[in-house]
XYZ file of C-alpha atoms in Angstrom:
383
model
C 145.562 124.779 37.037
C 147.323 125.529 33.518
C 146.688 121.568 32.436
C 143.247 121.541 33.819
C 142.322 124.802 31.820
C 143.771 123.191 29.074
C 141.648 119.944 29.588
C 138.402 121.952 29.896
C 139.023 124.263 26.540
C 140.712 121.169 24.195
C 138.491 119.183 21.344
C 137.000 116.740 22.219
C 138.811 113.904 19.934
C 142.253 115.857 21.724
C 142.332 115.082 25.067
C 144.913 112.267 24.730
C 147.365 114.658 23.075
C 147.001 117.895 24.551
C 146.968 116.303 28.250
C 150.665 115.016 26.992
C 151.891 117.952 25.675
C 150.985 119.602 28.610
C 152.345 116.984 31.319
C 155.574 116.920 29.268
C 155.674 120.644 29.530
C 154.607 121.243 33.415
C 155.925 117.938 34.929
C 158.732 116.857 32.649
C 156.693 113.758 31.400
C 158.801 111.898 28.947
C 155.564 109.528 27.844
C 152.265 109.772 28.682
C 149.530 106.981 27.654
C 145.545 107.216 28.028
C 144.031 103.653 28.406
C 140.813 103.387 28.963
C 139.065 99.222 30.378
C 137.210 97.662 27.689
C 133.538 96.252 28.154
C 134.841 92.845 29.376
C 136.938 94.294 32.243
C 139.967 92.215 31.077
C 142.222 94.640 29.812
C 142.945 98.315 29.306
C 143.028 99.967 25.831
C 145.613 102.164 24.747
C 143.224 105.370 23.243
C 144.812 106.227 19.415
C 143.655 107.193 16.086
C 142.446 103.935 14.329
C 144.009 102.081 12.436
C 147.479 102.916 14.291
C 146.835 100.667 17.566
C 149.107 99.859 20.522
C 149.065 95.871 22.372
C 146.073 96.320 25.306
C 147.331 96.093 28.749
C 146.017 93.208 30.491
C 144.175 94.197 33.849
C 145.558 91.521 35.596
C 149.150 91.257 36.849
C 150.636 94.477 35.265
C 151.255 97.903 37.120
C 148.714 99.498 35.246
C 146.024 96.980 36.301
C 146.836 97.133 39.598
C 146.263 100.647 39.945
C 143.375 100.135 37.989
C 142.021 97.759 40.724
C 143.109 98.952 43.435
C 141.992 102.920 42.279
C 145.710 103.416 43.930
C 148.222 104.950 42.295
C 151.099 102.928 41.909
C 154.590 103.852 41.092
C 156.613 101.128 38.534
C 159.957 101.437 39.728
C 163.415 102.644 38.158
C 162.727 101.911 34.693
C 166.807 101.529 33.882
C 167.461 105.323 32.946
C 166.577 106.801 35.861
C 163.365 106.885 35.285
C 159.509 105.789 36.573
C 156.345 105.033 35.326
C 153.614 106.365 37.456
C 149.823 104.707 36.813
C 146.766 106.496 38.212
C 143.531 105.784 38.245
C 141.380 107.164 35.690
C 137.557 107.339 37.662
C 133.847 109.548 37.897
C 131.601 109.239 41.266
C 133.745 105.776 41.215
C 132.818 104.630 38.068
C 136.080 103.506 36.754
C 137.168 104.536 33.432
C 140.758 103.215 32.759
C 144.034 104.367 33.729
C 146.482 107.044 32.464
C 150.080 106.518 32.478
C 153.224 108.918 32.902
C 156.880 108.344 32.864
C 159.024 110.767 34.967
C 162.242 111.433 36.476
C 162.904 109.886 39.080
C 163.570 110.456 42.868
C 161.459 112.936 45.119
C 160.296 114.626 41.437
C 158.146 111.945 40.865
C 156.530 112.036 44.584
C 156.292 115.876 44.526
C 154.278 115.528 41.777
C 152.107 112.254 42.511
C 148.988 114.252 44.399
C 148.919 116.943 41.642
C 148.980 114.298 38.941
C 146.381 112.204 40.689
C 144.040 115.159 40.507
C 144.048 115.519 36.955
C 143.617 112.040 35.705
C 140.202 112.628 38.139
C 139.557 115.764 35.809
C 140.730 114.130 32.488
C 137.979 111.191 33.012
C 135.080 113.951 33.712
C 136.233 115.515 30.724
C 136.412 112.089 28.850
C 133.003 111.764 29.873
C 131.656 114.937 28.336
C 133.666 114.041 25.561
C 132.079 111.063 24.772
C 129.075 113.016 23.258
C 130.844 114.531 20.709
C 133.315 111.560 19.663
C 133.275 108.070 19.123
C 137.220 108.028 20.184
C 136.813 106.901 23.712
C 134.140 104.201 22.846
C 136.301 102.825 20.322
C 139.184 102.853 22.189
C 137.183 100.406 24.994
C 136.291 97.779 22.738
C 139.110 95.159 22.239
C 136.121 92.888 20.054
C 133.465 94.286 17.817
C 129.939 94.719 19.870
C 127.017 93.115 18.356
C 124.670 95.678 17.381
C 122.437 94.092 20.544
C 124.891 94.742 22.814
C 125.765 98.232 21.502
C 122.193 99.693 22.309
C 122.280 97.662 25.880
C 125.571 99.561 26.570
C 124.729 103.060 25.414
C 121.355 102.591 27.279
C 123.749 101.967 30.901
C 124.320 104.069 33.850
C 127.457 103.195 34.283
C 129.446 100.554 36.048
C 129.861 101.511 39.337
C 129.048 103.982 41.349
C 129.886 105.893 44.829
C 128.723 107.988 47.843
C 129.280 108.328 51.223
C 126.035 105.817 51.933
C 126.726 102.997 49.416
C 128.811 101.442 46.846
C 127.589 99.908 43.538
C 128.999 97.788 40.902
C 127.814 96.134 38.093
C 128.760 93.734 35.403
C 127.359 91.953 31.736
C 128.451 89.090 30.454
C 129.000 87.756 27.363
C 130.209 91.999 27.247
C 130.281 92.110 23.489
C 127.046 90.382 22.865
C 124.611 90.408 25.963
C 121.433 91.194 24.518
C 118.122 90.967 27.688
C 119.838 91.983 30.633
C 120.062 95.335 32.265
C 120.625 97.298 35.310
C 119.888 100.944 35.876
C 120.265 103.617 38.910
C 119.242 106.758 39.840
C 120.298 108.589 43.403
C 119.016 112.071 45.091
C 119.725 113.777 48.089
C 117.735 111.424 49.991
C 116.940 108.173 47.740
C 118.470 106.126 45.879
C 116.477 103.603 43.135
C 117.833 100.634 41.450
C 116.483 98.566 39.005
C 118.125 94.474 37.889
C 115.855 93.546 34.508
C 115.915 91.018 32.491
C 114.397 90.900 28.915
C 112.540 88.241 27.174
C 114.051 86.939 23.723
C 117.824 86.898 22.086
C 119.415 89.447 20.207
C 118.228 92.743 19.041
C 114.526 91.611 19.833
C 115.395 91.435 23.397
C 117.783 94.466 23.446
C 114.339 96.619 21.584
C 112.262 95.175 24.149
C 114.268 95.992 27.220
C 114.881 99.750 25.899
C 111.636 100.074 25.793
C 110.756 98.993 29.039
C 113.820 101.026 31.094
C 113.039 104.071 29.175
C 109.457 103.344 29.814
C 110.578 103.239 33.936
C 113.004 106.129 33.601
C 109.916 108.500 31.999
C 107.563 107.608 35.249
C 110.585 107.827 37.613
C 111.736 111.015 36.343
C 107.689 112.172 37.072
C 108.303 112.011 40.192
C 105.892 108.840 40.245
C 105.900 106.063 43.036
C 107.637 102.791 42.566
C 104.803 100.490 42.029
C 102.618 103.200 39.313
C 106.662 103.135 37.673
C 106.151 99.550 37.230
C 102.626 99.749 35.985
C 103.271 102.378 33.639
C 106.143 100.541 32.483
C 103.962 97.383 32.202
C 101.472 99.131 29.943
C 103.809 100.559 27.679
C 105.175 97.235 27.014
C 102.126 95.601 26.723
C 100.994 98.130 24.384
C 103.547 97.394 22.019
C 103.778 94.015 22.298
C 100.306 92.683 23.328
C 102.059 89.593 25.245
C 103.297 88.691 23.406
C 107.071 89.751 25.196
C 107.666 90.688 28.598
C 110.593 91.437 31.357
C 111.530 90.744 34.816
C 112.636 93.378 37.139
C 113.465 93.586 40.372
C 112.910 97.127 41.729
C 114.055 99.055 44.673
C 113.939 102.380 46.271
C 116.302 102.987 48.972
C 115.744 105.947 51.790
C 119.847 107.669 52.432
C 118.803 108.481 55.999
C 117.186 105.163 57.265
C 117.672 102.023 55.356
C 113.813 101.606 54.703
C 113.305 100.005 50.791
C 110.167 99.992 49.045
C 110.405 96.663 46.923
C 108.697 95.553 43.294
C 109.492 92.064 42.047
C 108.380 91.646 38.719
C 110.226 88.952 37.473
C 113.102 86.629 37.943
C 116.104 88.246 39.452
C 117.284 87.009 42.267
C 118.729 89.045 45.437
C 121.297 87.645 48.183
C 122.456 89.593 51.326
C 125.781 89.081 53.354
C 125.233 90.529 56.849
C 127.916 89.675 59.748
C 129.474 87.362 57.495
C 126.424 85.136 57.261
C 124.626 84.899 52.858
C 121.400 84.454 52.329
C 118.408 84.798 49.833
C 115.734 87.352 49.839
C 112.209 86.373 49.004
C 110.395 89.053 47.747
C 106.087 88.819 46.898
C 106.556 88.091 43.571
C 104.620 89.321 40.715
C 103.870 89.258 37.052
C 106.606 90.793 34.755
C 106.161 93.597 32.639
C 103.942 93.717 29.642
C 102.093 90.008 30.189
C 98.809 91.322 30.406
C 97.348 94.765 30.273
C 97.003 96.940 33.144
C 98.328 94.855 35.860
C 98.277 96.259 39.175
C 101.915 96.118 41.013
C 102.157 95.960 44.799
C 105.463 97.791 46.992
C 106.819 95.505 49.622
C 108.824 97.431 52.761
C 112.595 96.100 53.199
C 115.095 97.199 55.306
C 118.746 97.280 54.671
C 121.548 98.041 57.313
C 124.858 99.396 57.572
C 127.685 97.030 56.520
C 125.223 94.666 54.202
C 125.947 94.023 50.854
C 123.304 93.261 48.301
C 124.132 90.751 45.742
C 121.569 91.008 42.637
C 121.753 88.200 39.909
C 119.610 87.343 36.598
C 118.497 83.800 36.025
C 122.036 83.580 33.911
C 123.625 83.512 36.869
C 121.969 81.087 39.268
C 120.108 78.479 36.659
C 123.503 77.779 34.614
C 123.887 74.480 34.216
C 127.558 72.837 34.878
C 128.910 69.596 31.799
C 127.425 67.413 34.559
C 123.993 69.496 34.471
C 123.821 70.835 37.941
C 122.719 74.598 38.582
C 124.646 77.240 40.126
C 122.058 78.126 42.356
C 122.139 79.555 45.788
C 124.835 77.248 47.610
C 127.622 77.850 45.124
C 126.418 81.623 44.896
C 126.789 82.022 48.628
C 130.310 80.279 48.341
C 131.106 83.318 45.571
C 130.085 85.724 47.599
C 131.518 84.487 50.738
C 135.375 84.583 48.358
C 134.776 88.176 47.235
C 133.765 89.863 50.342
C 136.958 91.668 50.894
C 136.949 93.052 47.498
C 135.194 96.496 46.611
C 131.863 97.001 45.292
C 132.944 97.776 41.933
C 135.347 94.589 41.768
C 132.350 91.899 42.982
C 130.546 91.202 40.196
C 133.641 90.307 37.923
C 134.856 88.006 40.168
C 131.638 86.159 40.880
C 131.160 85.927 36.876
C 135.074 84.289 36.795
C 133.709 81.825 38.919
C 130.688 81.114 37.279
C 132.545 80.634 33.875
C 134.656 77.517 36.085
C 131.221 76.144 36.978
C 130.126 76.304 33.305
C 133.013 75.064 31.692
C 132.912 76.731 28.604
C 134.638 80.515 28.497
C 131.479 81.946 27.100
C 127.948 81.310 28.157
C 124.967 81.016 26.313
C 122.494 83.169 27.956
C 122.855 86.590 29.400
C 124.681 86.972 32.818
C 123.805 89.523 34.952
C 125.445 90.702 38.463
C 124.852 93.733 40.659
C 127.170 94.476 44.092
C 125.243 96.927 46.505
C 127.587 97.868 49.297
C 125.324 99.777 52.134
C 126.734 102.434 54.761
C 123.937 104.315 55.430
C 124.115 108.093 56.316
């Protein structure tokens, strides 16, 4: 209670320091390290004043990563003095953050204290989160490459990415991280609904990234109006249009879930592409599809009904993901997408998308693509 007062009342650019001062103090911490994941999802950044940096922590095959993946804690053994290093997962509604980690004594100290500690790194990343408006520490600190200024407003403009309740699981990942400039995702839940949006803008670099902030703050306004899905889209559409004259438009693929029954209402608009595993068989969803946003004034937009069931998982992927090409010129499309989703089925929500986009970049060859690559994981329980 005396470190989580301490959290609540600290500066904002503090946190790091007063939450180690204060483990030190309570729980005999000799060391105590914030480290937040950077955009990419590849490692985890130590959080210090710039320019005095410590080496990243890669997020694969180190203790720290693994409790980081997992969302475990996970105890690093006798550390030659007696001595362990405990890493816990740093995460908000299960949008994972990063990872803070504390060396203690050893021996039934260091499990007396593991619930406790656990507890607080859940209350350090809601105050991290609050933080963030006030401080450009934390965003600094996940950033291992400088952002284009593209992909700056496309992060800023992001949910989060993942997210977690009792009736579903979502995940979400961008690639190239540090300079996607189209592509977007963006989610909303209530008591009863929850609505989803996978977009993809028209254009490269900060034309795109303008165009698509447009159109999800466009969709946000009428969605926050308490309007229907399919007036969202054609407000949305006119907006664009208005500014653009159609000269640019984007594709989104629209959904509004019902908690209590699994019932969707449905707007395609665009390219994005949806796959479902159910009882271990994948495959595609067609939707009706329509024109995107901002192609012509006043279109009229159309909801379809959909119904999702316990134990499906949604798969959502831009046109980056299922038209790349391999050296040899063959797509990705829907057979090697299955196989990717058929490999990652055991993994969480949250972990999905990065894996899939690992096996894309095999497929493509080259470690960075050229167009924007989008992937969404919607893991359904129902209520």
């Amino acid at each position: 209670m005396a470190v989580e007062r301490a959290l609540r009342t600290a500066a904002p650019h503090e946190l790091p320091d007063v939450v180690g001062q204060l483990l030190g103090r309570h729980y005999a911490a000799d060391s105590v390290d914030l480290l937040m994941a950077d955009y990419g999802l590849t490692v985890l950044q130590p959080v210090t004043e710039l320019p005095h940096t410590l080496p990243p922590v890669s997020v694969h095959n180190t203790p720290a990563g693994r409790a980081f993946g997992a969302q475990e804690p996970f105890v690093e053994g006798n550390l030659g003095d007696g001595s362990v290093r405990v890493h816990l997962p740093i995460s908000v509604r299960g949008d994972r953050l990063g990872v803070l980690s504390v060396t203690l004594p050893g021996g039934d100290h260091a499990r007396e204290c593991l619930p406790e500690l656990a507890e607080l790194a859940e209350v350090l990343g809601h105050e991290v989160l609050v933080a963030e408006r006030d401080t450009d520490l934390y965003l600094r600190a996940r950033r291992k490459d400088r952002l284009t200024l593209a992909a700056e407003m496309q992060w800023q403009l992001l949910p989060g990415r993942s997210c977690s309740r009792s009736e579903f699981d979502l995940g979400a990942q961008l690639e190239p991280a540090y300079a996607i400039h189209g592509d977007n995702f963006d989610w909303s839940a209530t008591a009863d609904h929850l609505t989803l949006y996978v977009s993809n803008g028209m254009g490269e670099g900060i034309e795109a990234s303008l165009l698509t902030n447009l159109a999800v703050n466009a969709l946000r306004n009428a969605r926050r109006a308490g309007i229907p899905l399919a007036d969202q889209a054609a407000l949305a559409d006119q907006a664009v249009y208005a500014h653009y004259r159609g000269r640019s438009h984007m594709s989104v693929l629209m959904f509004d879930f019902e908690l209590t029954t699994g019932r969707a209402r449905v707007v395609d608009a665009g390219s994005p592409q949806t796959l479902r595993l159910r009882d271990g068989v994948v495959e595609r969803i067609a939707f009706d599809a329509q024109l995107p946003l901002g192609m012509f004034e006043e279109t009229d937009y159309v909801e379809q009904d959909f119904r999702i069931e316990p134990g499906d998982r949604l798969l959502f992927v831009s046109d980056g993901v299922y038209a790349v090409a391999s050296p040899k010129g063959e797509a990705y499309g829907d057979a090697a997408l299955a196989r990717a989703i058929q490999h990652t089925r055991l993994l969480p929500a949250a972990e999905v998308p990065r894996a899939v986009l690992r096996e894309l970049t095999g497929h493509r060859g080259t470690p960075t693509p050229d167009d924007d690559a989008l992937v969404v994981c919607l893991d359904w329980r129902g209520r």
